[in-house]
Short mmCIF file of C-alpha atoms in Angstrom, two decimals:
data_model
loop_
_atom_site.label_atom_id
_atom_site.label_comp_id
_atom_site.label_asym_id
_atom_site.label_seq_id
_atom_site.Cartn_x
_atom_site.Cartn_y
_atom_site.Cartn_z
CA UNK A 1 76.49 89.58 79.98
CA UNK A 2 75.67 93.26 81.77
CA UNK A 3 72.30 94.86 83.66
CA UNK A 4 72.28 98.59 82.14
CA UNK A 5 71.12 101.10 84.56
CA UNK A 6 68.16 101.21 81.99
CA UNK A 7 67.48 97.72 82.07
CA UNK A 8 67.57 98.33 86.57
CA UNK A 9 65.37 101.42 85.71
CA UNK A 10 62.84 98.96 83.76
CA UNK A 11 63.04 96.41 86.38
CA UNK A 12 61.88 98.41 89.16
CA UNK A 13 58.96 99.64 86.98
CA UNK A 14 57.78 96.20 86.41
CA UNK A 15 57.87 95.47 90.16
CA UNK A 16 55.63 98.39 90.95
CA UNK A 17 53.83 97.94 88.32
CA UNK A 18 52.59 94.19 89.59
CA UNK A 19 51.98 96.18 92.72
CA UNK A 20 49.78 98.69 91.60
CA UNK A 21 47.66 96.12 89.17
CA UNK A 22 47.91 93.52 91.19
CA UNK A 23 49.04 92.97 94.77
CA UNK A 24 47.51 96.63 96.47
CA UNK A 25 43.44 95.92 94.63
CA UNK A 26 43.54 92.52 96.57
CA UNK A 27 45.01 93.50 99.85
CA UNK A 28 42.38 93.34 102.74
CA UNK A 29 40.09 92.04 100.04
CA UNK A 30 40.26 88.31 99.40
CA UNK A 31 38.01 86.40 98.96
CA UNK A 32 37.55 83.21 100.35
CA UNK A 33 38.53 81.15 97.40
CA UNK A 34 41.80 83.68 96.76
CA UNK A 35 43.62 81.84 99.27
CA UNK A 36 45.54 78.38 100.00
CA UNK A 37 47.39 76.69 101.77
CA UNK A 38 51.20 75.13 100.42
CA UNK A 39 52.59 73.25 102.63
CA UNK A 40 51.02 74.19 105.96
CA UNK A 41 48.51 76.82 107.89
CA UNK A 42 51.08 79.79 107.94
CA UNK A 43 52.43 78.98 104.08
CA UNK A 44 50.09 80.67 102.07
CA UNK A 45 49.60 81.46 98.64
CA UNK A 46 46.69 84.25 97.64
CA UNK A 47 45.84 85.09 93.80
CA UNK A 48 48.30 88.10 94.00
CA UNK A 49 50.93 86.03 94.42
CA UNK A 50 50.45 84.14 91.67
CA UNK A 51 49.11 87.42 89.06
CA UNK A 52 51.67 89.38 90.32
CA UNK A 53 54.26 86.69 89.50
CA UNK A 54 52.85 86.49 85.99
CA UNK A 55 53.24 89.83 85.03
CA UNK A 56 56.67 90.00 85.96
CA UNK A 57 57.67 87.04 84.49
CA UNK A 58 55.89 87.97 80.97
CA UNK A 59 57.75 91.17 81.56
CA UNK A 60 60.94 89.81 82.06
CA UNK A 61 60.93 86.92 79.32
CA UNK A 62 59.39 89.79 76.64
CA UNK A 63 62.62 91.64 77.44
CA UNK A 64 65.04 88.92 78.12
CA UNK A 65 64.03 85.69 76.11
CA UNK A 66 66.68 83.59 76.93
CA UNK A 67 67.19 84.19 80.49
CA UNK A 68 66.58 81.91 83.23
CA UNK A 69 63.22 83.10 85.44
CA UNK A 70 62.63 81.54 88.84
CA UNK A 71 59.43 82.74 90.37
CA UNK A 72 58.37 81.47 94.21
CA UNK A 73 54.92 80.11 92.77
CA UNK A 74 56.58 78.35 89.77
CA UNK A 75 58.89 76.57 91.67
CA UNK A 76 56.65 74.01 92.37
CA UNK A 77 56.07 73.07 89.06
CA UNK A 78 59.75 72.37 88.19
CA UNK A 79 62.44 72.42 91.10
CA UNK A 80 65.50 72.34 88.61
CA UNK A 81 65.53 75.72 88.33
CA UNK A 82 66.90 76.34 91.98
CA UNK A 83 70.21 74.69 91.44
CA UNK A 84 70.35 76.04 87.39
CA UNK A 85 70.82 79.81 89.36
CA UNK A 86 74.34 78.79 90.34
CA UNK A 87 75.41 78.67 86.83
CA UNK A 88 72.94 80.38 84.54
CA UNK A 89 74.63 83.32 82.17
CA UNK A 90 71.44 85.44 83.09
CA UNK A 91 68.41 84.98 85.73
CA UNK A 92 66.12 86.96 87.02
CA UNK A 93 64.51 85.29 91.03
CA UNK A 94 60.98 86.93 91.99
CA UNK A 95 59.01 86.90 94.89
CA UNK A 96 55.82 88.42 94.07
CA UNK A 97 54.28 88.88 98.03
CA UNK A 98 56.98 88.15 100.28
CA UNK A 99 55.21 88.06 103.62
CA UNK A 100 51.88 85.91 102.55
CA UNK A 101 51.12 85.00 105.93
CA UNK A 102 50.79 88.96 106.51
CA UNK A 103 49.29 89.86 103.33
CA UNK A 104 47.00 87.76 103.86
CA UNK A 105 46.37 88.63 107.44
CA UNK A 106 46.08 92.49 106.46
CA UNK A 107 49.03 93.47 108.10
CA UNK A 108 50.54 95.51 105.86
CA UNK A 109 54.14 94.11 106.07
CA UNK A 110 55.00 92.25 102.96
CA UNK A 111 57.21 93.54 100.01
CA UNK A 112 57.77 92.18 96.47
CA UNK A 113 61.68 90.99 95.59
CA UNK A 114 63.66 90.73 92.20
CA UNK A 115 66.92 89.72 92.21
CA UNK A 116 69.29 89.26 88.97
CA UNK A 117 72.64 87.11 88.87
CA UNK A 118 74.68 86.65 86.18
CA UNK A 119 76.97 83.40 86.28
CA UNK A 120 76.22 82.40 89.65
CA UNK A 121 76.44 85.80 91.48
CA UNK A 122 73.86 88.25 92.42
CA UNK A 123 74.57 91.87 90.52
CA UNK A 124 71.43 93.53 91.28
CA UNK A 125 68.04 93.41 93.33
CA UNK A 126 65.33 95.23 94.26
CA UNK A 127 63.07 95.49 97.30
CA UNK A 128 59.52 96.98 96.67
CA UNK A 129 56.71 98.52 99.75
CA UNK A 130 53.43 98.50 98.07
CA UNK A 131 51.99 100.14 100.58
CA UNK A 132 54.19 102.58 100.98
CA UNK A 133 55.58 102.35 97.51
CA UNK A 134 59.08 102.80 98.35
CA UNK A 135 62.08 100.91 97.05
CA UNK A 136 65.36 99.39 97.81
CA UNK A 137 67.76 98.77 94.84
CA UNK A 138 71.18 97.32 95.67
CA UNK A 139 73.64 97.20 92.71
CA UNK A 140 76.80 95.15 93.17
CA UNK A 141 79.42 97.77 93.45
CA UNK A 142 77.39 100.63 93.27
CA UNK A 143 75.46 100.30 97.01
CA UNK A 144 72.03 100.73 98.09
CA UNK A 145 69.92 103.17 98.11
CA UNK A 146 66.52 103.64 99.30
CA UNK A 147 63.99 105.55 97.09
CA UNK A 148 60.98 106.88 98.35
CA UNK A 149 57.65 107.49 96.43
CA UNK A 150 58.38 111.18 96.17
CA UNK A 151 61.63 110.48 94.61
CA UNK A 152 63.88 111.08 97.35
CA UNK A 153 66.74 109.08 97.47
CA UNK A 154 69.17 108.18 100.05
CA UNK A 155 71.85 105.73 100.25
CA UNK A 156 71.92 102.75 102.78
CA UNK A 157 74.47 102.01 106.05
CA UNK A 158 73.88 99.04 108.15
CA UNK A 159 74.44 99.84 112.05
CA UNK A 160 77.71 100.14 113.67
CA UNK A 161 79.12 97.25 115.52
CA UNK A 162 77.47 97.07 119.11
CA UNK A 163 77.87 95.22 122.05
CA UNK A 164 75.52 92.34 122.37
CA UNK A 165 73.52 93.79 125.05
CA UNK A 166 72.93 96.75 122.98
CA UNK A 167 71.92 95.16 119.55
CA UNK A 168 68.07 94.86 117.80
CA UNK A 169 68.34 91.88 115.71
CA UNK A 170 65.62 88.94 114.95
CA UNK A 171 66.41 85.51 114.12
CA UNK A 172 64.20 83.43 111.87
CA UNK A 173 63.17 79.75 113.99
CA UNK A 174 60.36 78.87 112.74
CA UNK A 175 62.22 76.29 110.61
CA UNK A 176 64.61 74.80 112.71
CA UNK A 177 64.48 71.16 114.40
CA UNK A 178 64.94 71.21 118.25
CA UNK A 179 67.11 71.78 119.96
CA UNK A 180 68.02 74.10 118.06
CA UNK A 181 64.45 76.06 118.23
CA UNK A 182 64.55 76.17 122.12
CA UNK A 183 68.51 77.12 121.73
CA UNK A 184 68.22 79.71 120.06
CA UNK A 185 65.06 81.21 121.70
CA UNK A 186 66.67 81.32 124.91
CA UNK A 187 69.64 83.15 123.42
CA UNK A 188 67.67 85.93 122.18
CA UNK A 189 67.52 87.21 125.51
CA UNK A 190 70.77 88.12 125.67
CA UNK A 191 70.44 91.45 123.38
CA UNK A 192 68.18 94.60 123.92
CA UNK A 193 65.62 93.95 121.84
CA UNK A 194 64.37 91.26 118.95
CA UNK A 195 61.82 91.41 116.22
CA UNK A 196 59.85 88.63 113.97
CA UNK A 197 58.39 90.24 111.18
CA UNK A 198 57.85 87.09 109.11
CA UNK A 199 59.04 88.74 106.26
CA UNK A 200 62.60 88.65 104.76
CA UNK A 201 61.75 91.80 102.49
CA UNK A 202 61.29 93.71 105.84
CA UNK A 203 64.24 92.79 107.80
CA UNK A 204 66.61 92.97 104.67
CA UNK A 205 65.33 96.48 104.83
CA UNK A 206 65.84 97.01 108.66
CA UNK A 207 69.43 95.53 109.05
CA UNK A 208 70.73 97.26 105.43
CA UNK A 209 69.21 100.47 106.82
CA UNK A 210 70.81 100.30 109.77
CA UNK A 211 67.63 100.09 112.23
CA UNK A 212 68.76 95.99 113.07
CA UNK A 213 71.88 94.98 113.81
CA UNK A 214 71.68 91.48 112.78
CA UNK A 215 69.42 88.91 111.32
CA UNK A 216 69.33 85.48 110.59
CA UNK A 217 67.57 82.36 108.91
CA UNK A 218 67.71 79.02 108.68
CA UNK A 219 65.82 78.15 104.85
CA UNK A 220 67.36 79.66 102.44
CA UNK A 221 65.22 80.16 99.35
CA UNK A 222 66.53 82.57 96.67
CA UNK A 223 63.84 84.44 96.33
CA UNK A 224 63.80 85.23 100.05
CA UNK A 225 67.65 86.10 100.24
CA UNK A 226 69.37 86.97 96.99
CA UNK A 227 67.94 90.46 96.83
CA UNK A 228 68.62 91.18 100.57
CA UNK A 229 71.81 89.97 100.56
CA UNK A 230 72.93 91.90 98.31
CA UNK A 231 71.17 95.39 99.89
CA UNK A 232 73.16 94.56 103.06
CA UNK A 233 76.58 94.10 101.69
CA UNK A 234 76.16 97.24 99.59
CA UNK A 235 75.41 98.47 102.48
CA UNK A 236 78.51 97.56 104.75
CA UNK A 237 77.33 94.89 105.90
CA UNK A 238 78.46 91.50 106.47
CA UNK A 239 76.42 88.56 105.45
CA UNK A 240 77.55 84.47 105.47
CA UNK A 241 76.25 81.02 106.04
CA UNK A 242 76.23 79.77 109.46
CA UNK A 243 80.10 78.24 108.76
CA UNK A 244 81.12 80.89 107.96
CA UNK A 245 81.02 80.27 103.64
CA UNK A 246 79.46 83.15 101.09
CA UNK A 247 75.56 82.46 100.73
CA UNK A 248 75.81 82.17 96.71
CA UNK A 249 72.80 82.15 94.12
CA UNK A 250 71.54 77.97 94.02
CA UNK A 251 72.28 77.31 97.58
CA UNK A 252 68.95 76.67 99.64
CA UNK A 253 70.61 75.28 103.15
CA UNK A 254 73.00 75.73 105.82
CA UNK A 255 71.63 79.18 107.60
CA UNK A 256 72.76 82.51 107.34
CA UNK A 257 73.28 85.28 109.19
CA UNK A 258 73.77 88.87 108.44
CA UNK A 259 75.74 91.75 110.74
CA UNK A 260 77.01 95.33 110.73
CA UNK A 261 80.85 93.16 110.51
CA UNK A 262 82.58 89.86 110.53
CA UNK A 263 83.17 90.73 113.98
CA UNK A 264 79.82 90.82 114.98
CA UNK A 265 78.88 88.36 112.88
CA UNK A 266 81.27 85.97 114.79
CA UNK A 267 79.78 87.00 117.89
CA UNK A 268 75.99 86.02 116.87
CA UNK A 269 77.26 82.53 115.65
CA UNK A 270 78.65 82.11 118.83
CA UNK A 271 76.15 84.01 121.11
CA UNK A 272 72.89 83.77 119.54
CA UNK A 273 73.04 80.66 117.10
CA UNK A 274 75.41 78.89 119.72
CA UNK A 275 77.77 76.98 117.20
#
């Protein structure tokens, strides 16, 4: 089983497609009744979420009936398809608006994310702006390259290797168990500067274009990671679970952290995650 560069080229046109019909007419315009809550006050789901996730999964299965589809909003509705990614000959992970919580906010920082893996291991993904309509698409072997609405393209570097006083990084908390919240906090003073943007398509973006040096989570949902991952390695980077293993399509614990090296990544496990 292959991705053509026509089938990548068809991808990306269903992502901003879903955009354009369906994420950009509803941002800074929901209703009251367009969104809920999942599991708590900042998990939120808002109708483009859910439309936009339709579209690109009738998309996908018109094109690809037999492969596997795991969307963020129809995970709910059957949870076997999380661990079926480590072994599935073809799948295709979506989130339609990662970033909810700023969507729906009106901050416009939120992206939509398509990843494909083939056999347990991520071969392409793509990283969509709405608002900006710019895109990130990461091929396994190929490298990244950022594409701009114009059409300019330019290929992807993550940072070079800094001291730790020197480096921009953020480090996702918000679903860790103390200590290891206040830990971790308090480590984050050690570098120059740190950023939450509260959105994995973002800071993918930042650290595989080289404006982060490092980030790092804690929950590891496919459809926040796969894509991203794989933009950052193509990118130079280096990206593995907090000991130290390769974050692998299926897996949904054990943190991760991603860094210009193994160097530095061995320095922010040490440093900033303190194990």
């Amino acid at each position: 089983m292959t991705i053509s560069d026509q089938d990548i080229l068809f991808l990306g046109d269903c992502v901003r497609e879903a955009a354009r019909a369906e994420i950009m007419p509803r941002f800074r315009n929901l209703g009251a009744t367009d969104v809920s809550e999942k599991t708590s006050a900042i998990d939120l789901v808002t109708q483009a979420d859910v439309l936009a996730e339709h579209r690109i999964t009738a998309a996908l299965r018109e094109r690809f009936p037999t492969a596997l589809v795991v969307g963020e909003e129809a995970y709910d509705a059957d949870r076997s398809v999380v661990p079926a990614l480590a072994d599935a000959e073809l799948a295709f992970v979506i989130d339609p608006v990662d970033g909810t919580f700023n969507f729906a906010a009106g901050l416009p920082v939120f992206g939509t994310m398509l990843a494909v893996t083939i056999r347990g291991e991520t071969v392409a993904g793509i990283i969509h702006d709405p608002v900006l309509g710019d895109t990130v698409t990461a091929i396994r072997g190929a490298g990244a390259f950022l594409t701009r609405q114009d059409g300019q393209s330019t290929k992807l570097k993550v940072a070079e290797p800094a001291n730790l006083n020197q480096m921009v990084g953020g480090l996702s908390w918000s679903h860790m168990d103390e200590p290891d919240r206040a830990r971790i906090c308090a480590n984050m003073a050690k570098i120059r500067m740190t950023f939450a943007f509260n959105c994995s398509a973002y800071e993918y973006w930042m650290v595989a274009s080289g404006k982060m040096h490092f980030i790092g989570h804690a929950k590891l949902m496919p459809w926040d990671h796969l894509a991203g991952v794989l933009a950052h390695q193509e990118a130079g980077g280096h990206t593995a679970k907090f000991d130290g293993t390769p974050y692998r399509p299926g897996e949904t614990t054990g943190g991760i952290i991603s860094a210009p090296d193994k160097e530095s990544w061995q320095l922010i496990r040490r440093e900033i995650v303190g194990i």
